Amino acid sequence: MTGLRSVLIANRGEIACRVIRTAKRLGLRTIAVYSEADRGALHVALADEAHAIGPAAAAESYLRIDRILDVAKRSGAESIHPGYGFLSERPDFAEACAAAGIVFVGPPAGAIRAMGLKDAAKALVAEAGVPVVPGYHGARQEPDFLAAEAAAIGYPVLIKAVAGGGGKGMRRVALPEDFAAALEGAQREAQGAFGDPRVLVEKYVLSPRHVEIQVFCDAHGHAVHLFERDCSLQRRHQKVIEEAPAPGMPPEVRAAMGRAAVEAARAVGYVGAGTVEFIADGREGLKPDGFWFMEMNTRLQVEHPVTEAITGLDLVEWQFRVAAGEPLPLAQDDLAIRGHAVEARLYAEDPAAGFLPSTGRLRALDLPAGEGVRVDTGVRAGDTVSPFYDPMIAKLIAHGESRDQALDRLAQALGRTLVAGPKANVAFLKALAEAEEFRAGRFDTGFIDRNLDALTGRAAGIDPDAVRAGVEALVAAVAAPAPGRGSPWDRADGFQLGAGRRQAYPVLVEGEAREVVLAWPEGGGALAVEAGEGRGAAPVVVPTERGVLVVAGGRQVAIEPPDPFDVDLDHAGAGGTVKAPMHGRLVAVFVRPGERVTKGQRLAIVEAMKMEHALAAPADGEVTEVTAEAGAQVAEGARLISIRTEDDA
C-alpha cells in the first residue's frame, strides 16, 4: 500500500492493463480513459471506472492534455500514470499535472526536458563524464551542411530525429549519394511523429550491440541500477526480442555501464524509473571502453518485464512508491540477478511483406502462459487491431535458470500461440528464438536484416498444408446439405456412380488466383485436395465472411473462393498495378500519368502508425493512372498507380 489512493492511467492497450493490475494489488482506485475506437477495450473493462476523451485519432484523444486533466479532476484522481508512448515523455504534461495538484508518476519535467532532445542530452551527459557516440549534435539543419558533417564523420552514418524514439525518424546511410533522400524521409517522419523535424548525424557503429541499463532514483538522493537488458535484435531500429542479463556481459563492463547510467540520471536530478541506452561495439566482445551513450528514456520501457523477472521486483509498484515520496525499497547491494529472461513482442504485422502493419478483427487469439512464461496483453479475441495505434498484440516473457532454458520456454510458448485475423509475427519470433547463431550469442543489431529470408520464411512460400486445409473447409461448406435435407447426391465424401475423377478448383490464396485439384477415388471415399507436399504444420482453420483463414506454423493464409464479379476490367492483365499495402495516409506521390518509370523506382510513400513505407515500381513501363493525391487516406489493397509494362504492351 502506498500513500496514493487513486490513479488515472493516461494510456491504452497492454501498458494500461499492466499498470491497472499493480495499482489494484496496491489498493488504488483505477481510472481509465478511452477514445471512440477503444470503447470496448480490455483496459476499459479492467478499470474501476472509465471515461471517453475523444475520437480515435491519438491527436484528438490520448494526446489531449486538457481532456485527460479534465477527467482527472472530475474523477478525483490523486495521480496520473502515463505508461509509455503518447504523453509519457512530454514535460508540459508533467508540469500541467503539478499545476493541477495531481501527482505525476514519472520524473520531474526538468529531467524529461533535459533528456528529451538527443543532442542536448548527449552534451549534458558528456559533461558528466559519460562516453557519447561521435557525431554532429548541433542546431544547424541545412541539408548541404549535414551532408558535409556526415562525410567528415565517415560512412556509414545514422540520421536520428532529435526528439525521436521507437525507430521513427531514423535512417542508416551507407553511401553519400543516398544521404539526401534519407535525410528528407527522416525529417518528414520526425515531423509527423514528434512535431519536430530536427535530426542529428552520428557514426554508425559496426557490429553494434544495443545494451540498456534500468535505473531508479527517489526524491531522497538515492539512485540504483537494476542491471542491463540486451535489445540488439531489431528491425527498422525497433526492438523485437529483449533479454536480461546481456549475453557475454563481463562483470566489470556491467559495473562500468551501471555507474555511467546512474551518473547520467543524477546529472538531470532524475526521480523515478528510467532507462539509459548505450551502443556497444560487439566485434570483439563487450569491453569497459567500448560503449557509448545514445539516449535516456524518461519513462517505463516496453521491455521492463525481463528486468522484473530476473530481480523478482514489480517496477510499477516502485514507480508508485517513489511518486508517493517513499525512498527506494532496496539499495544497490541488495539487488541481484536471478536466472535469465527473454521477451518477444507479438505484433500485428506481416514479416514476409516487409513487416507491414496489419489491421482487423482478432477472430481467434490464444496466448498460452505456462511454467516460466508470462503474457502481457491489452486485447482479447474479438477485439480489433486498428490503424490508429501501435499494432502490438502482446508481450511473451519467458524466465529460466539459464538463457537456453528461457529461450526454449519462449519458443515453446510461441509454438502454442494462435493469432487469426490480422497477420502476426508469431513464426518470425519463434524462428528468432530458435536461431542457432542468436542462441550461441553471435548477434548484433544487423542480425535480422542479414538473415531476413530464413527468419520470415519468405523463400519457402505458402505452406501447401495450409492451402489444403483451407480448400477442404471451403468445399465442405459448399457441399454440406441443408439441415434435414440430406441427399447422397449432395455428399462430399466421394459418393459417385462412375470411376474416380479429378477436377480443377479455382481459389484465391492471399488474393492471388490459383488452382488446386480435387480428387475423388474410384468407388467412392474421402475427397483429396492436391496442393503439393506440405511441411507438417498442424493447420487451424478460422471461418470468415468470404472464406477461411488458415494458421499453420504461426503463419496465416487467407483462402477464398473467387468472386466472378470482382474483376477490375479496366486494368485486367496489367502487371504494373501498385496497391496500398496497408490502411494509411498517402504522404507523397512522385509520378504522373505518361511518365516512364524503371523497376524499383520510388513512386509514392504511405504512412501508417507514424512510420513511412515507400512504394516502388514492380517493373519498367509507363504510368497510365494515379488514383489518389498526397494527403488522402487509402485503404489496404486500394489501387493507387497503374503502370503499362513492356509485357502488357
XYZ file of C-alpha atoms in Angstrom, residues 30-640:
611
model
C -8.129 2.818 -11.140
C -9.483 5.274 -13.698
C -9.178 4.575 -17.438
C -9.580 6.894 -20.392
C -10.510 5.786 -23.875
C -11.029 7.017 -27.420
C -14.045 6.144 -29.543
C -12.046 3.281 -31.073
C -11.333 1.831 -27.608
C -14.803 1.992 -26.102
C -14.885 -1.801 -25.668
C -11.153 -2.271 -24.974
C -9.709 -4.536 -22.293
C -8.190 -1.708 -20.242
C -11.633 -0.102 -20.062
C -13.141 -3.328 -18.728
C -10.377 -3.829 -16.132
C -10.504 -0.339 -14.603
C -12.828 0.626 -11.770
C -14.190 3.432 -13.941
C -13.573 4.726 -17.469
C -14.148 7.997 -19.311
C -14.283 8.917 -23.000
C -11.790 11.543 -24.168
C -12.361 11.926 -27.902
C -12.170 10.458 -31.403
C -9.982 7.549 -32.483
C -7.038 9.644 -33.663
C -4.487 9.947 -30.863
C -4.073 13.670 -31.518
C -7.731 14.117 -30.559
C -7.755 11.787 -27.563
C -4.685 10.242 -25.896
C -2.525 13.281 -26.716
C -5.039 15.835 -25.389
C -3.641 17.033 -22.062
C -6.686 19.219 -21.395
C -9.172 16.380 -21.776
C -7.152 13.969 -19.650
C -6.745 16.507 -16.847
C -10.453 17.313 -17.011
C -11.248 13.632 -16.411
C -8.675 13.508 -13.604
C -10.331 16.434 -11.825
C -13.880 15.150 -12.299
C -12.965 11.645 -11.127
C -10.888 12.811 -8.170
C -7.694 11.106 -9.360
C -4.780 11.774 -6.997
C -2.169 10.626 -9.523
C -1.656 10.028 -13.234
C 0.465 7.219 -14.670
C 1.424 7.983 -18.293
C 2.612 4.474 -19.282
C 4.911 4.683 -22.291
C 4.406 6.458 -25.605
C 1.772 9.180 -26.012
C 2.341 11.803 -23.270
C 4.835 9.849 -21.163
C 7.836 11.976 -22.181
C 6.099 15.336 -22.551
C 7.447 17.791 -19.944
C 4.426 20.057 -20.421
C 2.188 17.172 -19.321
C 4.204 16.656 -16.136
C 4.046 20.410 -15.472
C 0.296 20.513 -16.113
C -0.235 17.675 -13.621
C 1.793 19.518 -10.985
C -0.122 22.740 -11.621
C -3.387 20.850 -11.125
C -2.181 19.323 -7.843
C -2.022 15.820 -9.317
C 0.954 13.511 -8.739
C 2.717 12.621 -11.989
C 4.011 9.036 -11.729
C 7.232 9.797 -13.525
C 10.292 12.047 -13.435
C 10.265 15.832 -12.963
C 9.510 17.932 -16.021
C 13.038 19.328 -15.958
C 14.570 15.850 -16.265
C 12.217 14.941 -19.113
C 13.080 18.160 -20.913
C 16.826 17.723 -20.405
C 16.833 14.192 -21.798
C 14.056 14.673 -24.350
C 16.269 16.130 -27.072
C 19.044 13.761 -28.076
C 21.525 16.491 -28.991
C 21.212 18.369 -25.699
C 21.200 15.119 -23.703
C 24.480 13.991 -25.258
C 26.148 17.295 -24.396
C 24.840 17.113 -20.838
C 25.998 13.560 -20.081
C 29.341 14.182 -21.770
C 29.950 16.912 -19.197
C 29.245 14.305 -16.505
C 31.968 12.076 -17.955
C 29.706 9.603 -19.790
C 31.100 8.494 -23.204
C 28.990 9.523 -26.237
C 28.935 8.411 -29.892
C 30.964 10.659 -32.254
C 28.741 12.798 -34.473
C 27.104 16.138 -35.157
C 24.629 17.118 -32.422
C 24.345 20.828 -33.196
C 21.486 23.110 -34.214
C 22.214 23.612 -37.930
C 19.862 21.643 -40.172
C 20.706 22.711 -43.748
C 20.881 19.573 -45.934
C 24.221 20.513 -47.502
C 25.744 21.215 -44.090
C 24.518 17.913 -42.640
C 25.804 16.065 -45.708
C 29.212 17.644 -45.166
C 29.159 16.619 -41.498
C 28.265 13.060 -42.499
C 31.226 12.969 -44.867
C 33.503 14.254 -42.110
C 32.230 11.637 -39.660
C 32.708 8.879 -42.246
C 30.155 6.466 -43.679
C 28.121 4.571 -42.645
C 26.236 7.133 -40.574
C 22.951 7.175 -38.705
C 20.431 10.001 -39.067
C 18.274 10.261 -35.924
C 15.376 12.516 -35.010
C 16.380 14.884 -32.192
C 13.013 14.306 -30.479
C 12.725 10.707 -31.666
C 12.121 7.266 -30.277
C 10.871 3.843 -31.355
C 12.878 3.915 -34.582
C 10.839 6.783 -36.032
C 12.800 9.435 -37.894
C 15.857 7.192 -38.125
C 17.815 6.162 -41.227
C 21.104 4.300 -41.702
C 23.023 5.657 -44.690
C 25.875 3.691 -46.247
C 26.705 5.896 -49.273
C 26.965 9.680 -49.780
C 24.611 9.613 -52.770
C 21.828 8.195 -50.567
C 22.124 10.861 -47.859
C 19.732 13.490 -49.288
C 16.771 11.126 -49.728
C 17.380 9.523 -46.327
C 17.532 12.939 -44.648
C 14.295 14.041 -46.308
C 12.491 10.894 -45.180
C 13.839 11.084 -41.619
C 12.840 14.739 -41.246
C 9.356 14.160 -42.632
C 8.809 11.133 -40.382
C 10.139 13.059 -37.353
C 7.781 15.956 -38.064
C 4.808 13.610 -38.337
C 5.630 11.586 -35.213
C 7.018 14.262 -32.864
C 6.174 17.635 -34.406
C 9.911 18.357 -34.660
C 11.842 17.706 -37.913
C 15.341 18.287 -36.480
C 17.891 15.485 -36.707
C 21.412 14.666 -35.616
C 24.016 12.641 -37.506
C 26.191 10.031 -35.804
C 28.808 7.496 -36.676
C 27.209 4.112 -37.258
C 28.997 1.623 -35.014
C 29.870 -1.586 -36.866
C 28.551 -4.812 -35.279
C 26.599 -2.739 -32.737
C 25.059 -4.209 -29.608
C 22.199 -2.259 -28.039
C 22.538 -2.571 -24.266
C 20.488 -0.502 -21.830
C 20.549 -0.016 -18.072
C 17.421 0.238 -15.924
C 17.865 2.997 -13.348
C 15.688 4.080 -10.424
C 16.022 7.242 -8.350
C 13.985 8.671 -5.475
C 13.480 12.175 -4.132
C 15.821 11.470 -1.188
C 19.013 11.316 -3.237
C 19.167 7.539 -3.644
C 19.894 6.027 -7.069
C 20.417 2.424 -8.186
C 20.631 0.461 -11.396
C 18.745 -2.793 -11.860
C 21.275 -4.285 -14.282
C 21.143 -4.407 -18.058
C 18.947 -5.557 -20.915
C 20.183 -6.505 -24.354
C 17.890 -5.170 -27.092
C 20.064 -5.900 -30.129
C 17.503 -7.948 -32.077
C 15.860 -5.131 -34.015
C 14.292 -4.368 -37.359
C 13.823 -0.805 -38.605
C 15.575 0.247 -35.387
C 12.664 -1.128 -33.368
C 13.225 -3.793 -30.733
C 11.859 -7.275 -31.394
C 13.336 -9.520 -28.698
C 14.908 -8.257 -25.468
C 16.695 -10.186 -22.753
C 18.333 -9.787 -19.375
C 21.098 -10.092 -18.498
C 23.028 -9.347 -21.718
C 24.789 -12.428 -23.140
C 28.538 -12.315 -22.667
C 28.416 -9.373 -20.235
C 31.616 -9.282 -18.120
C 31.111 -8.089 -14.507
C 33.490 -5.152 -14.998
C 31.535 -3.897 -18.034
C 28.235 -4.256 -16.163
C 29.688 -2.203 -13.309
C 31.045 0.464 -15.694
C 27.746 0.755 -17.581
C 25.799 0.851 -14.328
C 27.966 3.675 -12.976
C 27.649 5.638 -16.225
C 23.854 5.210 -16.259
C 23.476 6.376 -12.650
C 25.719 9.381 -13.331
C 23.604 10.298 -16.370
C 20.444 10.144 -14.219
C 21.989 12.168 -11.409
C 23.106 14.815 -13.921
C 19.468 15.823 -14.516
C 18.104 15.354 -10.993
C 16.183 12.268 -12.031
C 13.370 10.732 -9.951
C 11.538 7.503 -10.831
C 12.112 4.787 -13.428
C 14.324 5.492 -16.417
C 16.451 3.689 -18.959
C 19.869 4.764 -20.163
C 20.622 3.274 -23.588
C 24.122 2.512 -24.813
C 25.528 1.336 -28.110
C 28.456 -1.082 -27.799
C 30.982 -2.371 -30.310
C 30.341 -6.114 -30.323
C 33.090 -7.185 -32.720
C 35.439 -8.410 -30.000
C 33.074 -8.776 -27.052
C 31.852 -6.175 -24.573
C 34.599 -4.005 -23.074
C 34.671 -1.213 -20.459
C 35.936 1.282 -23.065
C 33.725 0.036 -25.918
C 30.286 1.520 -25.180
C 28.722 4.958 -25.739
C 25.627 6.797 -24.516
C 22.779 7.005 -27.029
C 19.811 8.403 -25.124
C 17.794 8.229 -21.939
C 14.155 7.205 -21.982
C 12.447 9.050 -19.154
C 9.691 6.514 -18.598
C 8.999 2.827 -18.115
C 10.207 0.734 -21.053
C 8.184 -1.791 -23.051
C 10.758 -4.434 -22.083
C 10.671 -3.805 -18.311
C 9.218 -7.303 -17.587
C 12.574 -9.011 -18.249
C 14.126 -6.880 -15.505
C 11.233 -7.785 -13.225
C 11.792 -11.469 -13.999
C 15.499 -11.517 -13.077
C 15.124 -9.308 -9.972
C 11.762 -10.509 -8.641
C 10.554 -6.906 -8.385
C 7.484 -5.036 -9.602
C 8.804 -1.861 -11.255
C 5.348 -0.283 -11.487
C 4.991 -0.686 -7.722
C 8.362 1.037 -7.295
C 7.076 3.860 -9.518
C 4.032 4.360 -7.313
C 6.076 4.262 -4.111
C 8.645 6.775 -5.377
C 5.870 9.040 -6.701
C 4.266 8.926 -3.245
C 7.507 10.229 -1.730
C 8.846 6.958 -0.337
C 12.563 6.086 -0.533
C 13.725 3.271 -2.813
C 12.835 -0.104 -1.245
C 16.342 -1.552 -1.816
C 19.931 -0.354 -2.049
C 22.370 -1.369 -4.802
C 23.978 -4.121 -2.710
C 20.547 -5.659 -2.060
C 19.934 -6.278 -5.778
C 20.933 -9.499 -7.533
C 20.348 -11.259 -10.862
C 18.357 -14.493 -10.730
C 18.405 -16.598 -13.888
C 17.702 -15.292 -17.392
C 14.643 -13.731 -19.041
C 13.695 -13.012 -22.639
C 10.740 -11.079 -24.081
C 9.202 -11.250 -27.548
C 6.958 -8.514 -28.934
C 3.988 -10.061 -30.705
C 2.827 -7.595 -33.356
C 0.040 -7.463 -35.915
C 2.346 -7.239 -38.923
C 3.430 -9.302 -41.915
C 7.147 -10.210 -41.780
C 7.012 -11.748 -45.269
C 5.807 -8.397 -46.675
C 8.457 -6.190 -45.113
C 6.789 -6.098 -41.673
C 3.889 -4.020 -42.929
C 1.371 -3.420 -40.125
C -1.807 -5.456 -40.347
C -5.220 -4.448 -39.046
C -8.592 -6.077 -38.487
C -10.623 -8.099 -36.007
C -8.887 -10.767 -33.945
C -11.041 -13.722 -34.974
C -9.022 -16.119 -32.816
C -6.444 -15.441 -30.114
C -4.726 -17.929 -27.819
C -1.783 -16.663 -25.757
C -0.696 -19.594 -23.585
C 1.087 -18.739 -20.352
C 2.750 -21.598 -18.514
C 5.688 -22.525 -16.359
C 8.154 -19.669 -16.516
C 6.064 -17.817 -19.149
C 4.220 -14.551 -18.561
C 1.877 -12.871 -21.054
C 1.119 -9.138 -21.019
C -1.631 -8.097 -23.413
C -4.249 -5.434 -23.953
C -6.562 -7.311 -26.334
C -8.942 -10.279 -26.408
C -10.407 -12.437 -29.144
C -12.985 -10.318 -30.967
C -11.132 -7.042 -30.417
C -9.921 -5.011 -33.381
C -6.354 -4.001 -34.165
C -6.933 -0.533 -35.598
C -4.689 1.592 -37.840
C -4.669 4.391 -35.265
C -2.270 2.910 -32.696
C 0.754 0.694 -32.212
C -0.025 -2.807 -33.580
C 1.198 -4.700 -30.501
C -0.939 -7.697 -29.602
C 1.021 -8.971 -26.613
C 4.396 -9.498 -24.984
C 5.544 -13.028 -24.163
C 8.121 -13.140 -21.371
C 9.976 -16.360 -20.529
C 12.201 -16.868 -17.489
C 14.530 -19.749 -16.737
C 17.555 -20.735 -14.737
C 19.688 -20.362 -17.876
C 19.491 -18.497 -21.170
C 18.887 -21.744 -23.060
C 16.002 -22.664 -20.792
C 14.431 -19.219 -21.150
C 14.711 -19.366 -24.960
C 13.317 -22.904 -25.011
C 10.322 -21.808 -22.977
C 9.774 -18.807 -25.235
C 9.930 -20.925 -28.395
C 7.510 -23.467 -26.915
C 5.066 -20.727 -25.912
C 5.221 -19.205 -29.402
C 4.569 -22.655 -30.856
C 1.304 -22.745 -28.902
C 0.299 -19.170 -29.776
C -2.598 -18.661 -32.180
C -3.487 -15.368 -33.858
C -6.057 -15.199 -36.670
C -7.423 -12.067 -38.315
C -4.586 -9.604 -38.782
C -1.288 -11.104 -39.885
C 1.096 -11.644 -36.957
C 4.824 -12.244 -36.477
C 4.478 -15.470 -34.459
C 6.528 -17.681 -36.788
C 9.177 -14.983 -37.169
C 9.607 -14.682 -33.397
C 9.819 -18.453 -32.986
C 12.464 -18.633 -35.719
C 14.454 -15.960 -33.871
C 14.206 -17.792 -30.546
C 15.485 -20.948 -32.238
C 18.153 -19.319 -34.454
C 21.465 -21.091 -33.888
C 23.682 -18.000 -34.150
C 21.485 -15.990 -31.785
C 21.431 -18.786 -29.239
C 25.215 -19.004 -29.472
C 25.468 -15.297 -28.645
C 26.769 -14.316 -32.079
C 24.492 -11.412 -32.986
C 24.216 -7.639 -33.242
C 21.593 -5.117 -34.399
C 22.048 -6.239 -38.019
C 21.290 -9.896 -37.291
C 17.679 -9.811 -38.507
C 18.495 -7.976 -41.747
C 21.282 -10.433 -42.567
C 19.009 -13.443 -42.030
C 15.701 -11.975 -43.145
C 14.614 -14.572 -45.714
C 15.305 -17.507 -43.422
C 13.611 -15.886 -40.418
C 10.476 -14.743 -42.263
C 10.023 -17.916 -44.306
C 9.650 -15.716 -47.375
C 11.699 -18.076 -49.536
C 9.619 -21.096 -48.510
C 6.378 -19.550 -49.733
C 2.907 -20.605 -48.621
C 2.650 -23.974 -46.903
C 0.660 -26.422 -49.089
C -0.802 -27.880 -45.876
C -2.483 -24.525 -45.233
C -3.900 -24.403 -48.764
C -5.121 -27.986 -48.474
C -6.844 -27.371 -45.128
C -8.464 -24.179 -46.384
C -9.791 -25.711 -49.588
C -11.136 -28.721 -47.691
C -13.029 -26.350 -45.406
C -14.428 -24.371 -48.343
C -15.520 -27.478 -50.216
C -17.116 -28.948 -47.100
C -19.069 -25.736 -46.531
C -20.325 -25.674 -50.125
C -21.174 -29.383 -50.261
C -22.842 -29.714 -46.872
C -26.552 -30.483 -47.253
C -29.136 -28.230 -45.688
C -30.333 -29.427 -42.250
C -32.882 -32.206 -42.586
C -32.456 -32.432 -46.370
C -29.533 -34.795 -46.704
C -29.135 -36.495 -50.071
C -26.471 -38.929 -51.305
C -26.033 -36.703 -54.375
C -25.084 -33.756 -52.164
C -22.458 -35.540 -50.084
C -18.787 -34.522 -50.129
C -17.454 -37.952 -49.128
C -16.845 -39.156 -52.659
C -20.206 -40.848 -53.395
C -20.480 -41.249 -57.155
C -21.729 -43.642 -59.835
C -18.673 -43.576 -62.103
C -14.943 -44.080 -61.812
C -12.558 -41.896 -59.893
C -12.257 -38.370 -61.189
C -10.234 -35.174 -60.777
C -11.408 -31.611 -61.016
C -9.616 -28.261 -61.071
C -10.826 -25.956 -58.323
C -10.149 -22.186 -58.610
C -9.347 -20.414 -55.365
C -7.843 -17.145 -54.168
C -4.808 -17.648 -51.936
C -3.778 -14.363 -50.317
C -5.697 -12.578 -53.076
C -3.859 -14.343 -55.896
C -5.699 -16.681 -58.276
C -4.611 -20.302 -58.008
C -5.941 -23.711 -58.986
C -5.817 -26.845 -56.900
C -7.003 -30.312 -57.868
C -9.867 -32.110 -56.153
C -9.609 -35.887 -56.483
C -12.300 -38.486 -55.811
C -11.056 -42.106 -55.722
C -12.736 -44.841 -57.723
C -15.576 -46.487 -55.841
C -16.086 -43.554 -53.505
C -14.186 -42.406 -50.434
C -12.856 -39.249 -48.949
C -12.180 -36.247 -51.162
C -8.458 -35.437 -51.540
C -7.086 -31.954 -52.216
C -3.853 -31.991 -54.206
C -1.898 -28.847 -53.338
C 1.695 -30.070 -53.090
C 3.881 -31.505 -50.355
C 3.327 -29.796 -47.014
C 5.718 -29.018 -44.190
C 3.945 -30.894 -41.423
C 2.446 -27.958 -39.545
C -0.965 -28.659 -37.990
C -3.324 -26.092 -39.574
C -6.056 -24.272 -37.667
C -8.981 -23.098 -39.811
C -10.953 -19.993 -38.821
C -14.000 -19.071 -40.966
C -14.563 -15.538 -42.282
C -17.448 -13.932 -44.136
C -15.961 -14.764 -47.554
C -13.711 -17.733 -46.907
C -11.313 -19.017 -44.269
C -8.098 -18.051 -42.524
C -5.666 -20.909 -42.053
C -2.874 -20.656 -39.488
C -0.075 -23.197 -39.887
C 3.284 -22.950 -38.184
C 2.420 -19.478 -36.909
C 1.767 -18.108 -40.418
C -1.676 -17.067 -41.635
C -3.064 -17.626 -45.108
C -6.368 -16.202 -46.372
C -8.231 -18.544 -48.744
C -11.419 -17.562 -50.532
C -13.487 -18.755 -53.489
C -13.121 -16.315 -56.396
C -15.910 -13.804 -56.937
C -16.688 -13.742 -60.676
C -17.976 -10.177 -60.368
C -14.908 -8.877 -58.501
C -12.843 -8.032 -61.577
C -11.070 -4.777 -62.426
C -11.862 -4.825 -66.145
C -10.048 -1.556 -66.832
C -6.776 -2.978 -65.588
C -7.189 -6.708 -66.050
C -3.860 -8.166 -67.048
C -1.907 -5.059 -66.042
C 1.229 -6.353 -64.389
C 2.123 -2.936 -63.024
C -0.687 -2.245 -60.581
C 0.633 -0.671 -57.371
C -1.697 -1.090 -54.404
C -1.694 0.304 -50.874
C -0.014 -2.338 -48.697
C -1.996 -1.252 -45.633
C -4.525 1.295 -44.420
C -2.813 4.663 -44.045
C -2.199 8.159 -45.385
C -0.662 8.810 -48.788
C 2.184 11.155 -47.852
C 3.679 11.785 -51.291
C 3.292 10.776 -54.948
C 6.352 11.202 -57.166
C 4.965 10.328 -60.620
C 2.282 11.459 -63.064
C 0.438 9.709 -65.897
C 2.584 9.495 -69.001
C 5.910 9.257 -67.132
C 8.327 6.396 -67.777
C 9.452 4.511 -64.664
C 12.002 1.791 -64.015
C 11.697 -1.258 -61.797
C 12.437 -0.362 -58.175
C 11.878 3.380 -58.677
C 10.201 5.080 -55.719
C 6.655 6.028 -56.741
C 4.888 7.062 -53.536
C 5.027 6.968 -49.746
C 2.293 5.655 -47.462
C 2.366 6.388 -43.719
C 0.770 4.112 -41.127
C 1.237 4.207 -37.362
C 3.732 7.085 -37.761
C 6.077 5.008 -39.935
C 6.673 5.588 -43.641
C 6.613 2.857 -46.303
C 7.932 3.546 -49.812
C 6.095 2.018 -52.792
C 8.325 1.010 -55.702
C 7.614 0.268 -59.346
C 7.217 -3.509 -59.870
C 8.527 -3.295 -63.443
C 9.696 -0.941 -66.200
C 6.868 0.841 -68.005
C 4.675 3.913 -68.378
C 2.376 5.318 -65.705
C -1.175 5.241 -67.049
C -3.131 6.325 -63.978
C -2.664 7.787 -60.482
C -5.864 7.358 -58.488
C -5.110 9.293 -55.268
C -3.452 12.534 -54.219
C -0.994 13.194 -51.407
C -2.801 13.615 -48.106
C -5.568 11.141 -48.899
C -6.443 8.227 -46.618
C -6.152 4.950 -48.517
C -7.476 1.507 -47.691
C -5.393 -1.648 -47.680
C -5.365 -3.118 -51.192
C -6.580 0.089 -52.878
C -5.169 0.603 -56.388
C -3.011 3.736 -56.331
